[in-house]
Tab-separated table of C-alpha atoms in Angstrom:
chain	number	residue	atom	x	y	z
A	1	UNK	CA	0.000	0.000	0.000
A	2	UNK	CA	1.650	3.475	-0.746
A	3	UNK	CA	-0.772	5.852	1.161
A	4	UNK	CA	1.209	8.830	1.742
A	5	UNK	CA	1.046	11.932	3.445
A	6	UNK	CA	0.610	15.010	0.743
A	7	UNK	CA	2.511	17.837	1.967
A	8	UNK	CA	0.889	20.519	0.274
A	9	UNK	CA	-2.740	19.559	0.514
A	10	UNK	CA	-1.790	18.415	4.020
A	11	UNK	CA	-4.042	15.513	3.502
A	12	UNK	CA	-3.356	11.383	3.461
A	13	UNK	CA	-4.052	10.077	0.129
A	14	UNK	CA	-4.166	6.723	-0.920
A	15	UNK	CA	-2.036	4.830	-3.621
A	16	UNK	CA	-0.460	8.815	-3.614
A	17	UNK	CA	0.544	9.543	-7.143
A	18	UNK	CA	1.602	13.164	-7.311
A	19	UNK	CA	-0.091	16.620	-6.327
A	20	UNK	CA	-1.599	18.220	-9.134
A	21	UNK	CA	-0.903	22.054	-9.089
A	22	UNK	CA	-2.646	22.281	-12.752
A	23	UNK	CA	-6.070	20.575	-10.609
A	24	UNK	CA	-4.524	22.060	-7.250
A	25	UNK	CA	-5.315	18.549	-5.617
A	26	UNK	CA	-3.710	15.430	-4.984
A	27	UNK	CA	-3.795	12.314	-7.605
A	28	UNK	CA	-4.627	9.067	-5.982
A	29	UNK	CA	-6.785	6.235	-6.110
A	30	UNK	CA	-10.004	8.007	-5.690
A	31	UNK	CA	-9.609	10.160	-8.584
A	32	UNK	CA	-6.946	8.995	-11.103
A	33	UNK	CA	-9.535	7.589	-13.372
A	34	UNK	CA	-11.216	10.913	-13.668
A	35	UNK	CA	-7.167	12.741	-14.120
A	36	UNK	CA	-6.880	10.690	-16.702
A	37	UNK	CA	-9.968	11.676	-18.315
A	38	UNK	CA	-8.892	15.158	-17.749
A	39	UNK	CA	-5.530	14.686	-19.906
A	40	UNK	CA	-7.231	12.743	-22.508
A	41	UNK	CA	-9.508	15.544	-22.846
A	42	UNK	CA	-7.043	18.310	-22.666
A	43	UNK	CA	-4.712	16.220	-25.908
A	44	UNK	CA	-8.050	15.937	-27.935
A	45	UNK	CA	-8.908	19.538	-27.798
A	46	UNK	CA	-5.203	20.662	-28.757
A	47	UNK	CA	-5.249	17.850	-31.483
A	48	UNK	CA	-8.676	19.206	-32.809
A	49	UNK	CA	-6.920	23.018	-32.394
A	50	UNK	CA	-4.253	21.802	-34.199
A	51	UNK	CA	-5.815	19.849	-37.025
A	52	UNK	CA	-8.389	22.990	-37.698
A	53	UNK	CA	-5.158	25.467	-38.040
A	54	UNK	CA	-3.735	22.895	-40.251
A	55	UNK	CA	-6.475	23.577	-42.552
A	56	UNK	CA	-7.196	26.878	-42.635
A	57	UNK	CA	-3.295	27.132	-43.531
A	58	UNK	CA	-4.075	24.967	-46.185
A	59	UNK	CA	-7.042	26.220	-47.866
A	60	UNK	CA	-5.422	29.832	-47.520
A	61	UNK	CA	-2.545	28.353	-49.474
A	62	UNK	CA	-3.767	26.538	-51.948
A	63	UNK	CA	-6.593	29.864	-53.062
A	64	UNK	CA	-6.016	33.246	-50.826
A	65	UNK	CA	-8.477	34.973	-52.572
A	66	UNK	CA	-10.888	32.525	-52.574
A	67	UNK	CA	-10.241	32.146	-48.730
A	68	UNK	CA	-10.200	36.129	-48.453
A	69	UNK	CA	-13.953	35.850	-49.884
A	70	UNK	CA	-14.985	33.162	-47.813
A	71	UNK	CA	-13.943	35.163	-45.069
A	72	UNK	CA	-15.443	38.668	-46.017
A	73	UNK	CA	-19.233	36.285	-46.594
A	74	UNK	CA	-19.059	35.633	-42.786
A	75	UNK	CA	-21.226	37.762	-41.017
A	76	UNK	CA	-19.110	37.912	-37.894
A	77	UNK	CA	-15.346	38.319	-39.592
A	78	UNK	CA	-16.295	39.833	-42.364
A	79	UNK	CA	-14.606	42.992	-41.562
A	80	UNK	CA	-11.163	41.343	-40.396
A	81	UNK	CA	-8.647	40.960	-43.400
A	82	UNK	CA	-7.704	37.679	-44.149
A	83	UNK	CA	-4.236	37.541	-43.014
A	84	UNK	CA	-5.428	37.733	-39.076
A	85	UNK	CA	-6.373	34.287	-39.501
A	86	UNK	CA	-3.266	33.098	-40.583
A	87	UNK	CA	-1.048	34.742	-38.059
């Protein structure tokens, strides 16, 4: 058994893993299921970040001024040149 006193939390945790500062609690048998969720969640979004970048880069490379256009029919960016999006 490696229950463990957390230092920072001041708390005993079971099966003690590590204290999270990014969830400012610690990581233990209780709740490393749902930490785990948490970081699986957190690499999605970046890779879904990531993969839409990718394609607006893309698209603005492959026509600019058909991207530019596509851009000034949007309602909400319409006014923003096209360049701001590929900063």
């Amino acid at each position: 058994n490696r229950s463990k006193h957390c230092r920072v939390c001041n708390k005993c945790v079971d099966v003690f893993d590590h204290h999270c500062i990014w969830i400012n609690t610690c990581v233990g048998r209780s709740n490393y299921v749902a930490f785990f969720a948490a970081i699986c969640s957190v690499v999605v979004m970046v890779g879904l970040i990531l993969l839409t970048c990718i394609a607006l880069l893309a698209m603005y490379i492959i026509d600019s001024e058909d991207f530019g256009q596509r851009l000034r029919d949007t309602a909400v960016i319409g006014r923003a040149p096209p360049e701001a999006f590929v900063a």
